[in-house]
Amino acid sequence: MSTFQAPKGTYDLTPPRSATFLAVREAISAPLRDSGYGYIETPGFENVELFARGVGESTDIVTKEMYTLTTKGGDQLALRPEGTASVLRAALEANLHKAGNLPVKLWYSGSYYRYERPQAGRYRHFSQVGAEAIGTEDPVLDAELIILADQAYRSLGLRQFRILLNSLGDKECRPVYREALQTFLRDLDLDEETRRRIEINPLRVLDDKRADVQKQLTDAPKLRDYLCDACKAYHEEVRALITAAGVVFEDDEKLVRGLDYYTRTTFEFVHDGLGSQSAVGGGGRYDGLSEMIGGPELPSVGWALGVDRTVLALEAEGVELDLPATTSVYAVPLGEEARRVLFGVVTELRRAGIAADFAFGGRGLKGAMKSANRSGARYTLVAGERDLAEGVVQLKDMESGEQTAVPLTEAAAELAKRFG
Ligand code: ATP
Ligand code: MG
């Protein structure tokens, strides 16, 4: 093993690819920021019970994937495996739901940790951008979130993604379905672990990826046939609203998702260029979660989009983001005196809001011009002893190749004019 190696299942973001990650986070959050969602940040770890109760004792996330630790003081903590439980905990702690302004709409961006078997698109450290709308039961809110995620992906230039939609019912109709499903599943030929799952969380058996299990599920009772009238009407309204917005989706009766807290609207974004790790994001309504973690009744809905897989999806579709060069002006000093003078100009440019960089380390003209090119700067400022003696700097337009001598005292103003 090399000394310089990130831990298994993790990777570093380094330039230039890191710029794409930043742009993706920016693009996913932009529609949220424009739609009344406020930024929230919570700690990277929480008390372990929050996830045990909030994500669900029977989920893979809690039973297998969570990084747990005991602090020196004896506290049981877990690195956060997902965002929703933390965001809801923080909103309750800050009493945001009592400010008389429901729904509380929040967005977040951060690192999440799951002890998984690493493979393409599946890591032990990954990043998500998410949104939660807390405290309101309104199909328009579910529709808003689906439409904003669709808008985010489209703004990135992604086209080969699909939206899968389902309703999981509520506390009235889901238990009836659950029992019918259990009765059906108990008669199948399944292994011990799956049999246990039937008793704890039968809906998750529907999500089993194995072909021999899926084959036996063809005639499983369908949740759709058990939805109560209120859930049916709610779901139809969500479908009508996103259809009216021109968002294309597919009804997927088998979509259940891996977390226990979902009710009613459930959706997943999948990308067809990603192989088996095809889910780029998912979410849904979680009307019971607040009570599960000890809060008041606060019907809510949200989603989380995976940044890593979104970047892989861009690469799979061959989408190159149009990222503007980060440096506008690159200064190349030739000699000691020029270093001091040009560094002064660079500082002045930066203070005027013009992105500027500098050839450090007293490099020769040729090497420094190479760096200038690589920086993507539109202009280069070059000055040597003779220029300084004449009180000028050479301003080179890197696109046209045209070079003009500009009085030193006017260099920053001249550039500000050109960028203005
Ligand atoms: P999967 O079915 O792929 O395990 P999930 O249902 O566990 O996904 P969620 O908990 O809904 O995923 O998280 C939302 C998004 O976060 C996923 O759609 C995915 O893009 C991303 N994600 C989840 N786990 C990982 C991981 N281990 N590595 C990279 N991205 C992940
Ligand atoms: Mg998972």
Tab-separated table of C-alpha atoms and ligand atoms in Angstrom:
chain	number	residue	atom	x	y	z
A	1	MET	CA	0.000	0.000	0.000
A	2	SER	CA	1.280	3.426	-0.895
A	3	THR	CA	1.688	5.905	1.941
A	4	PHE	CA	-0.539	8.350	0.101
A	5	GLN	CA	-3.825	6.537	-0.172
A	6	ALA	CA	-7.268	7.626	0.898
A	7	PRO	CA	-9.133	5.068	3.061
A	8	LYS	CA	-10.993	2.254	1.308
A	9	GLY	CA	-14.221	3.355	-0.306
A	10	THR	CA	-13.255	7.028	-0.305
A	11	TYR	CA	-11.618	9.336	-2.785
A	12	ASP	CA	-10.348	12.885	-2.875
A	13	LEU	CA	-11.676	15.665	-4.997
A	14	THR	CA	-8.799	17.437	-6.664
A	15	PRO	CA	-8.626	20.047	-9.425
A	16	PRO	CA	-9.796	20.054	-12.147
A	17	ARG	CA	-12.527	17.423	-11.425
A	18	SER	CA	-13.347	19.045	-8.087
A	19	ALA	CA	-14.675	22.069	-9.996
A	20	THR	CA	-17.356	19.840	-11.516
A	21	PHE	CA	-18.441	18.714	-8.036
A	22	LEU	CA	-18.774	22.297	-6.876
A	23	ALA	CA	-20.754	23.149	-9.990
A	24	VAL	CA	-23.072	20.178	-9.441
A	25	ARG	CA	-23.748	21.172	-5.814
A	26	GLU	CA	-24.382	24.693	-7.031
A	27	ALA	CA	-26.735	23.554	-9.812
A	28	ILE	CA	-28.749	21.253	-7.542
A	29	SER	CA	-29.162	23.887	-4.854
A	30	ALA	CA	-29.877	26.832	-7.181
A	31	PRO	CA	-33.541	25.943	-7.852
A	32	LEU	CA	-34.051	25.421	-4.096
A	33	ARG	CA	-32.474	28.737	-3.160
A	34	ASP	CA	-34.775	30.390	-5.704
A	35	SER	CA	-37.826	28.686	-4.204
A	36	GLY	CA	-37.776	29.753	-0.581
A	37	TYR	CA	-35.533	27.040	0.857
A	38	GLY	CA	-33.106	28.284	3.536
A	39	TYR	CA	-29.676	26.787	4.104
A	40	ILE	CA	-29.168	24.444	7.059
A	41	GLU	CA	-26.004	22.777	8.297
A	42	THR	CA	-25.913	20.099	10.982
A	43	PRO	CA	-23.016	18.169	12.580
A	44	GLY	CA	-21.340	15.287	10.783
A	45	PHE	CA	-22.354	13.001	13.647
A	46	GLU	CA	-25.429	12.578	15.837
A	47	ASN	CA	-26.484	10.474	18.783
A	48	VAL	CA	-26.936	6.995	17.454
A	49	GLU	CA	-30.594	6.719	18.595
A	50	LEU	CA	-31.598	9.474	16.219
A	51	PHE	CA	-30.862	7.224	13.258
A	52	ALA	CA	-31.938	4.022	14.981
A	53	ARG	CA	-35.348	5.584	15.579
A	54	GLY	CA	-35.479	7.923	12.624
A	55	VAL	CA	-34.103	5.777	9.799
A	56	GLY	CA	-35.352	2.492	11.208
A	57	GLU	CA	-33.915	-0.424	13.183
A	58	SER	CA	-34.648	-2.829	10.352
A	59	THR	CA	-32.949	-0.930	7.549
A	60	ASP	CA	-29.605	-1.873	6.020
A	61	ILE	CA	-28.456	1.648	6.792
A	62	VAL	CA	-28.832	1.132	10.537
A	63	THR	CA	-28.051	-2.574	10.828
A	64	LYS	CA	-25.072	-2.785	8.479
A	65	GLU	CA	-23.947	0.521	7.088
A	66	MET	CA	-23.723	2.943	9.983
A	67	TYR	CA	-20.372	4.011	11.407
A	68	THR	CA	-20.903	4.064	15.141
A	69	LEU	CA	-18.471	5.070	17.838
A	70	THR	CA	-18.285	5.507	21.559
A	71	THR	CA	-16.656	8.744	22.661
A	72	LYS	CA	-14.147	8.969	25.493
A	73	GLY	CA	-17.031	10.357	27.543
A	74	GLY	CA	-19.171	7.284	26.790
A	75	ASP	CA	-21.592	8.842	24.296
A	76	GLN	CA	-22.840	6.603	21.498
A	77	LEU	CA	-22.523	8.494	18.253
A	78	ALA	CA	-22.926	7.689	14.575
A	79	LEU	CA	-21.453	9.396	11.549
A	80	ARG	CA	-24.486	10.613	9.672
A	81	PRO	CA	-25.598	8.125	7.003
A	82	GLU	CA	-28.261	10.476	5.601
A	83	GLY	CA	-29.603	13.978	6.092
A	84	THR	CA	-33.310	13.921	6.819
A	85	ALA	CA	-33.287	12.769	10.452
A	86	SER	CA	-30.601	15.337	11.368
A	87	VAL	CA	-32.364	18.195	9.608
A	88	LEU	CA	-35.655	17.395	11.296
A	89	ARG	CA	-33.906	17.063	14.676
A	90	ALA	CA	-32.247	20.459	14.159
A	91	ALA	CA	-35.494	22.116	13.057
A	92	LEU	CA	-37.265	20.781	16.153
A	93	GLU	CA	-34.409	21.836	18.430
A	94	ALA	CA	-34.487	25.369	17.014
A	95	ASN	CA	-38.310	25.414	17.151
A	96	LEU	CA	-38.415	26.454	13.510
A	97	HIS	CA	-41.824	24.791	13.249
A	98	LYS	CA	-43.226	27.109	15.907
A	99	ALA	CA	-42.362	30.339	14.129
A	100	GLY	CA	-45.818	30.303	12.519
A	101	ASN	CA	-44.447	29.874	9.046
A	102	LEU	CA	-45.101	26.364	7.788
A	103	PRO	CA	-43.769	24.639	5.860
A	104	VAL	CA	-40.222	25.094	7.095
A	105	LYS	CA	-38.270	24.755	3.854
A	106	LEU	CA	-34.595	23.874	4.180
A	107	TRP	CA	-31.772	22.735	1.920
A	108	TYR	CA	-28.414	21.207	2.805
A	109	SER	CA	-25.222	19.969	1.239
A	110	GLY	CA	-22.666	17.742	2.867
A	111	SER	CA	-20.781	14.506	3.435
A	112	TYR	CA	-22.474	11.240	4.432
A	113	TYR	CA	-20.952	7.964	5.586
A	114	ARG	CA	-22.017	4.377	5.052
A	115	TYR	CA	-19.988	1.249	5.580
A	116	GLU	CA	-20.790	-0.389	2.249
A	117	ARG	CA	-19.010	-2.690	-0.145
A	118	PRO	CA	-17.200	-0.138	-2.318
A	119	GLN	CA	-17.860	-0.278	-6.042
A	120	ALA	CA	-18.446	2.128	-8.904
A	121	GLY	CA	-20.908	4.746	-7.626
A	122	ARG	CA	-20.998	3.276	-4.118
A	123	TYR	CA	-18.604	4.749	-1.604
A	124	ARG	CA	-18.127	4.900	2.149
A	125	HIS	CA	-17.974	8.654	2.046
A	126	PHE	CA	-20.218	10.433	-0.438
A	127	SER	CA	-21.966	13.729	-0.787
A	128	GLN	CA	-25.568	14.744	-1.124
A	129	VAL	CA	-27.535	17.899	-1.658
A	130	GLY	CA	-30.959	17.642	-0.093
A	131	ALA	CA	-34.172	19.512	0.574
A	132	GLU	CA	-36.811	19.125	3.269
A	133	ALA	CA	-40.204	20.839	3.544
A	134	ILE	CA	-41.406	20.327	7.092
A	135	GLY	CA	-44.834	20.642	8.669
A	136	THR	CA	-47.299	20.764	5.774
A	137	GLU	CA	-49.406	18.161	4.047
A	138	ASP	CA	-50.070	19.554	0.598
A	139	PRO	CA	-49.631	17.726	-2.719
A	140	VAL	CA	-48.343	20.977	-4.237
A	141	LEU	CA	-45.321	20.693	-1.942
A	142	ASP	CA	-44.556	17.132	-3.083
A	143	ALA	CA	-44.927	18.294	-6.680
A	144	GLU	CA	-42.703	21.337	-6.063
A	145	LEU	CA	-39.843	19.175	-4.840
A	146	ILE	CA	-40.063	16.712	-7.735
A	147	ILE	CA	-40.207	19.572	-10.230
A	148	LEU	CA	-37.190	21.310	-8.635
A	149	ALA	CA	-35.079	18.140	-8.759
A	150	ASP	CA	-36.039	17.647	-12.394
A	151	GLN	CA	-35.107	21.279	-13.062
A	152	ALA	CA	-31.741	20.806	-11.337
A	153	TYR	CA	-30.825	17.752	-13.418
A	154	ARG	CA	-31.975	19.434	-16.617
A	155	SER	CA	-29.982	22.579	-15.867
A	156	LEU	CA	-26.890	20.365	-15.729
A	157	GLY	CA	-27.689	19.033	-19.187
A	158	LEU	CA	-28.671	15.540	-18.027
A	159	ARG	CA	-31.263	13.839	-20.214
A	160	GLN	CA	-31.056	10.084	-19.594
A	161	PHE	CA	-32.634	10.118	-16.168
A	162	ARG	CA	-36.057	8.821	-15.270
A	163	ILE	CA	-38.359	9.626	-12.377
A	164	LEU	CA	-40.039	6.656	-10.707
A	165	LEU	CA	-43.102	7.462	-8.615
A	166	ASN	CA	-45.194	5.541	-6.131
A	167	SER	CA	-47.403	6.023	-3.094
A	168	LEU	CA	-46.725	4.035	0.058
A	169	GLY	CA	-50.039	4.790	1.730
A	170	ASP	CA	-50.488	6.202	5.215
A	171	LYS	CA	-51.122	4.950	8.729
A	172	GLU	CA	-54.694	4.012	7.772
A	173	CYS	CA	-54.133	1.852	4.721
A	174	ARG	CA	-50.521	0.757	4.921
A	175	PRO	CA	-51.021	-1.643	7.884
A	176	VAL	CA	-53.792	-3.470	6.010
A	177	TYR	CA	-51.572	-3.875	2.994
A	178	ARG	CA	-48.631	-4.861	5.163
A	179	GLU	CA	-50.590	-7.759	6.571
A	180	ALA	CA	-51.807	-8.940	3.167
A	181	LEU	CA	-48.239	-8.792	1.892
A	182	GLN	CA	-46.922	-10.710	4.897
A	183	THR	CA	-49.482	-13.470	4.336
A	184	PHE	CA	-48.372	-13.720	0.703
A	185	LEU	CA	-44.635	-13.635	1.482
A	186	ARG	CA	-44.762	-16.269	4.228
A	187	ASP	CA	-45.717	-18.870	1.593
A	188	LEU	CA	-42.673	-18.194	-0.593
A	189	ASP	CA	-39.389	-20.042	-0.740
A	190	LEU	CA	-37.042	-17.566	0.950
A	191	ASP	CA	-33.884	-17.643	3.065
A	192	GLU	CA	-33.874	-17.059	6.829
A	193	GLU	CA	-32.801	-13.408	6.697
A	194	THR	CA	-35.529	-12.552	4.215
A	195	ARG	CA	-38.066	-14.453	6.352
A	196	ARG	CA	-37.089	-12.266	9.291
A	197	ARG	CA	-37.489	-9.208	7.087
A	198	ILE	CA	-41.072	-10.271	6.301
A	199	GLU	CA	-41.906	-9.847	9.976
A	200	ILE	CA	-40.027	-6.567	10.523
A	201	ASN	CA	-40.430	-4.668	7.274
A	202	PRO	CA	-42.179	-6.719	4.575
A	203	LEU	CA	-42.293	-3.858	2.072
A	204	ARG	CA	-38.548	-4.035	1.772
A	205	VAL	CA	-38.724	-7.582	0.475
A	206	LEU	CA	-40.278	-6.068	-2.657
A	207	ASP	CA	-37.024	-4.172	-3.137
A	208	ASP	CA	-34.915	-7.360	-3.145
A	209	LYS	CA	-32.516	-7.236	-6.078
A	210	ARG	CA	-32.177	-11.041	-6.543
A	211	ALA	CA	-33.830	-12.512	-9.640
A	212	ASP	CA	-35.037	-15.667	-7.855
A	213	VAL	CA	-36.811	-13.489	-5.285
A	214	GLN	CA	-38.229	-11.103	-7.866
A	215	LYS	CA	-39.616	-14.067	-9.842
A	216	GLN	CA	-41.716	-15.102	-6.871
A	217	LEU	CA	-43.073	-11.594	-6.388
A	218	THR	CA	-44.979	-11.284	-9.670
A	219	ASP	CA	-48.326	-11.985	-8.014
A	220	ALA	CA	-47.641	-10.137	-4.784
A	221	PRO	CA	-50.534	-7.952	-3.621
A	222	LYS	CA	-50.139	-4.428	-4.961
A	223	LEU	CA	-50.108	-1.468	-2.606
A	224	ARG	CA	-52.093	0.466	-5.163
A	225	ASP	CA	-55.084	-1.837	-4.609
A	226	TYR	CA	-54.999	-1.092	-0.886
A	227	LEU	CA	-54.588	2.696	-0.871
A	228	CYS	CA	-57.350	4.469	1.059
A	229	ASP	CA	-59.393	7.124	-0.729
A	230	ALA	CA	-57.474	9.977	0.891
A	231	CYS	CA	-54.112	8.528	-0.231
A	232	LYS	CA	-55.452	7.840	-3.712
A	233	ALA	CA	-56.740	11.387	-4.104
A	234	TYR	CA	-53.480	12.825	-2.758
A	235	HIS	CA	-51.417	10.759	-5.154
A	236	GLU	CA	-53.584	11.646	-8.144
A	237	GLU	CA	-53.159	15.309	-7.298
A	238	VAL	CA	-49.344	14.998	-7.162
A	239	ARG	CA	-49.366	13.163	-10.498
A	240	ALA	CA	-51.598	15.808	-12.090
A	241	LEU	CA	-49.432	18.676	-10.819
A	242	ILE	CA	-46.134	17.312	-12.088
A	243	THR	CA	-47.763	16.296	-15.371
A	244	ALA	CA	-49.053	19.850	-15.784
A	245	ALA	CA	-45.474	21.056	-15.239
A	246	GLY	CA	-44.346	18.887	-18.140
A	247	VAL	CA	-42.311	16.582	-15.921
A	248	VAL	CA	-42.259	13.037	-17.270
A	249	PHE	CA	-42.434	10.202	-14.730
A	250	GLU	CA	-43.122	6.501	-14.548
A	251	ASP	CA	-45.501	4.863	-12.075
A	252	ASP	CA	-43.526	2.174	-10.272
A	253	GLU	CA	-45.636	0.114	-7.887
A	254	LYS	CA	-42.617	-1.760	-6.597
A	255	LEU	CA	-40.711	1.333	-5.519
A	256	VAL	CA	-40.373	1.196	-1.723
A	257	ARG	CA	-36.923	2.657	-0.913
A	258	GLY	CA	-34.589	1.655	1.867
A	259	LEU	CA	-35.679	3.894	4.734
A	260	ASP	CA	-38.541	3.120	7.091
A	261	TYR	CA	-39.965	6.579	7.456
A	262	TYR	CA	-41.589	7.117	4.081
A	263	THR	CA	-45.364	7.494	3.681
A	264	ARG	CA	-47.467	8.383	0.640
A	265	THR	CA	-45.432	10.021	-2.153
A	266	THR	CA	-42.191	8.161	-2.840
A	267	PHE	CA	-39.892	8.759	-5.783
A	268	GLU	CA	-36.502	7.922	-7.109
A	269	PHE	CA	-34.375	9.392	-9.866
A	270	VAL	CA	-32.504	6.782	-11.846
A	271	HIS	CA	-29.946	7.246	-14.574
A	272	ASP	CA	-29.610	4.682	-17.322
A	273	GLY	CA	-25.885	5.209	-17.881
A	274	LEU	CA	-24.763	4.067	-14.422
A	275	GLY	CA	-25.112	0.291	-14.411
A	276	SER	CA	-26.294	-1.233	-11.157
A	277	GLN	CA	-25.795	1.881	-8.981
A	278	SER	CA	-28.470	3.603	-11.042
A	279	ALA	CA	-30.231	5.697	-8.364
A	280	VAL	CA	-28.962	9.257	-8.508
A	281	GLY	CA	-31.430	10.551	-5.961
A	282	GLY	CA	-34.579	9.813	-4.091
A	283	GLY	CA	-37.071	11.058	-1.620
A	284	GLY	CA	-40.646	11.257	-0.553
A	285	ARG	CA	-43.099	12.114	2.142
A	286	TYR	CA	-42.358	11.168	5.737
A	287	ASP	CA	-45.402	12.167	7.736
A	288	GLY	CA	-44.562	10.004	10.746
A	289	LEU	CA	-40.875	10.745	11.205
A	290	SER	CA	-41.196	13.670	13.591
A	291	GLU	CA	-43.258	11.582	16.015
A	292	MET	CA	-40.847	8.655	15.610
A	293	ILE	CA	-38.015	10.821	16.928
A	294	GLY	CA	-40.153	12.239	19.736
A	295	GLY	CA	-41.506	15.413	18.096
A	296	PRO	CA	-45.021	16.659	17.339
A	297	GLU	CA	-46.984	15.595	14.273
A	298	LEU	CA	-45.274	17.331	11.346
A	299	PRO	CA	-46.093	15.914	7.934
A	300	SER	CA	-43.092	16.545	5.700
A	301	VAL	CA	-41.545	15.755	2.353
A	302	GLY	CA	-38.006	15.894	1.009
A	303	TRP	CA	-35.328	14.471	-1.233
A	304	ALA	CA	-31.604	13.906	-1.382
A	305	LEU	CA	-29.612	13.800	-4.587
A	306	GLY	CA	-26.250	12.079	-4.684
A	307	VAL	CA	-23.524	14.407	-5.945
A	308	ASP	CA	-21.027	11.615	-6.739
A	309	ARG	CA	-23.462	9.672	-8.897
A	310	THR	CA	-24.694	12.851	-10.569
A	311	VAL	CA	-21.119	13.566	-11.647
A	312	LEU	CA	-20.824	9.964	-12.918
A	313	ALA	CA	-24.099	10.456	-14.800
A	314	LEU	CA	-22.698	13.590	-16.459
A	315	GLU	CA	-19.620	11.629	-17.479
A	316	ALA	CA	-21.773	8.736	-18.742
A	317	GLU	CA	-23.760	11.122	-20.938
A	318	GLY	CA	-20.610	12.910	-22.061
A	319	VAL	CA	-21.879	16.241	-20.731
A	320	GLU	CA	-19.096	18.798	-20.265
A	321	LEU	CA	-20.175	21.574	-17.939
A	322	ASP	CA	-19.439	25.025	-19.223
A	323	LEU	CA	-17.218	26.141	-16.356
A	324	PRO	CA	-15.806	29.650	-16.724
A	325	ALA	CA	-12.026	30.016	-16.218
A	326	THR	CA	-11.335	30.911	-12.615
A	327	THR	CA	-8.518	33.335	-13.453
A	328	SER	CA	-9.134	36.404	-15.619
A	329	VAL	CA	-5.716	38.057	-15.482
A	330	TYR	CA	-2.324	36.393	-15.060
A	331	ALA	CA	0.722	38.470	-14.132
A	332	VAL	CA	4.203	37.543	-15.345
A	333	PRO	CA	6.980	39.590	-13.712
A	334	LEU	CA	10.506	39.491	-15.109
A	335	GLY	CA	12.880	40.526	-12.331
A	336	GLU	CA	12.750	41.556	-8.684
A	337	GLU	CA	11.368	45.054	-9.183
A	338	ALA	CA	8.651	43.741	-11.529
A	339	ARG	CA	7.613	41.169	-8.930
A	340	ARG	CA	6.853	43.857	-6.387
A	341	VAL	CA	5.131	46.144	-8.871
A	342	LEU	CA	3.007	43.469	-10.583
A	343	PHE	CA	2.044	41.886	-7.288
A	344	GLY	CA	0.705	45.334	-6.359
A	345	VAL	CA	-1.355	45.406	-9.557
A	346	VAL	CA	-2.669	41.879	-8.878
A	347	THR	CA	-3.771	42.908	-5.376
A	348	GLU	CA	-5.498	45.963	-6.807
A	349	LEU	CA	-7.282	43.823	-9.421
A	350	ARG	CA	-8.443	41.320	-6.822
A	351	ARG	CA	-9.810	44.097	-4.649
A	352	ALA	CA	-11.695	45.360	-7.696
A	353	GLY	CA	-13.281	41.919	-8.063
A	354	ILE	CA	-11.184	40.752	-11.018
A	355	ALA	CA	-9.816	37.220	-10.566
A	356	ALA	CA	-6.046	37.455	-10.895
A	357	ASP	CA	-3.100	35.142	-10.403
A	358	PHE	CA	0.652	35.532	-10.470
A	359	ALA	CA	3.755	33.655	-11.663
A	360	PHE	CA	5.387	32.867	-8.325
A	361	GLY	CA	8.924	31.771	-7.698
A	362	GLY	CA	10.793	34.027	-10.116
A	363	ARG	CA	10.193	31.819	-13.146
A	364	GLY	CA	11.446	32.504	-16.661
A	365	LEU	CA	9.198	33.991	-19.335
A	366	LYS	CA	8.576	30.717	-21.159
A	367	GLY	CA	7.488	28.661	-18.146
A	368	ALA	CA	5.442	31.538	-16.753
A	369	MET	CA	3.596	32.007	-20.067
A	370	LYS	CA	2.770	28.293	-20.041
A	371	SER	CA	1.154	28.718	-16.625
A	372	ALA	CA	-0.669	31.800	-17.917
A	373	ASN	CA	-2.095	29.687	-20.741
A	374	ARG	CA	-3.065	26.868	-18.429
A	375	SER	CA	-4.848	29.271	-16.080
A	376	GLY	CA	-7.312	30.120	-18.830
A	377	ALA	CA	-6.793	33.853	-18.160
A	378	ARG	CA	-8.096	36.177	-20.824
A	379	TYR	CA	-5.257	38.672	-20.286
A	380	THR	CA	-1.641	38.457	-19.271
A	381	LEU	CA	0.325	41.331	-17.762
A	382	VAL	CA	4.048	41.111	-18.486
A	383	ALA	CA	6.651	43.565	-17.174
A	384	GLY	CA	10.444	43.584	-17.298
A	385	GLU	CA	13.064	46.142	-16.330
A	386	ARG	CA	12.735	48.113	-19.545
A	387	ASP	CA	8.934	48.337	-19.220
A	388	LEU	CA	9.232	49.611	-15.682
A	389	ALA	CA	11.810	52.186	-16.745
A	390	GLU	CA	9.233	53.462	-19.234
A	391	GLY	CA	6.439	53.249	-16.651
A	392	VAL	CA	4.405	50.674	-18.621
A	393	VAL	CA	3.291	47.033	-18.500
A	394	GLN	CA	2.572	44.822	-21.513
A	395	LEU	CA	-1.074	43.814	-21.655
A	396	LYS	CA	-1.567	40.737	-23.803
A	397	ASP	CA	-4.968	39.580	-25.004
A	398	MET	CA	-4.613	35.797	-24.876
A	399	GLU	CA	-7.406	35.256	-27.409
A	400	SER	CA	-6.247	37.585	-30.168
A	401	GLY	CA	-2.561	37.536	-29.227
A	402	GLU	CA	-2.562	41.334	-29.476
A	403	GLN	CA	-0.155	43.092	-27.091
A	404	THR	CA	-0.277	46.734	-26.019
A	405	ALA	CA	1.835	48.810	-23.656
A	406	VAL	CA	-0.343	50.346	-20.937
A	407	PRO	CA	0.839	52.945	-18.395
A	408	LEU	CA	1.490	51.114	-15.134
A	409	THR	CA	-0.747	53.429	-13.147
A	410	GLU	CA	-3.657	52.756	-15.491
A	411	ALA	CA	-3.275	48.967	-15.861
A	412	ALA	CA	-5.887	47.991	-13.258
A	413	ALA	CA	-8.374	50.606	-14.478
A	414	GLU	CA	-7.879	49.538	-18.099
A	415	LEU	CA	-8.582	45.888	-17.184
A	416	ALA	CA	-11.593	46.854	-15.098
A	417	LYS	CA	-12.915	48.693	-18.176
A	418	ARG	CA	-12.363	45.669	-20.410
A	419	PHE	CA	-14.165	43.360	-17.984
A	420	GLY	CA	-16.826	45.949	-17.146
B	1	ATP	P1	-28.913	2.622	-3.182
B	1	ATP	O1	-30.165	1.943	-3.538
B	1	ATP	O2	-28.061	2.892	-4.366
B	1	ATP	O3	-28.179	1.995	-2.044
B	1	ATP	P2	-30.109	4.410	-1.304
B	1	ATP	O4	-31.553	4.100	-1.428
B	1	ATP	O5	-29.333	3.783	-0.190
B	1	ATP	O6	-29.352	4.079	-2.702
B	1	ATP	P3	-30.590	7.095	-0.424
B	1	ATP	O7	-30.405	6.779	0.990
B	1	ATP	O8	-31.950	7.366	-0.937
B	1	ATP	O9	-29.888	5.963	-1.330
B	1	ATP	O10	-29.637	8.316	-0.797
B	1	ATP	C1	-29.949	9.218	-1.870
B	1	ATP	C2	-28.851	9.232	-2.905
B	1	ATP	O11	-27.571	9.283	-2.295
B	1	ATP	C3	-28.783	7.985	-3.760
B	1	ATP	O12	-29.709	8.036	-4.805
B	1	ATP	C4	-27.369	8.028	-4.259
B	1	ATP	O13	-27.231	8.917	-5.359
B	1	ATP	C5	-26.632	8.604	-3.089
B	1	ATP	N1	-25.978	7.524	-2.346
B	1	ATP	C6	-26.491	6.723	-1.379
B	1	ATP	N2	-25.566	5.872	-0.905
B	1	ATP	C7	-24.423	6.138	-1.596
B	1	ATP	C8	-23.086	5.604	-1.572
B	1	ATP	N3	-22.744	4.642	-0.733
B	1	ATP	N4	-22.171	6.139	-2.417
B	1	ATP	C9	-22.494	7.121	-3.273
B	1	ATP	N5	-23.716	7.670	-3.341
B	1	ATP	C10	-24.679	7.194	-2.520
B	2	MG	MG	-28.129	2.099	-0.033
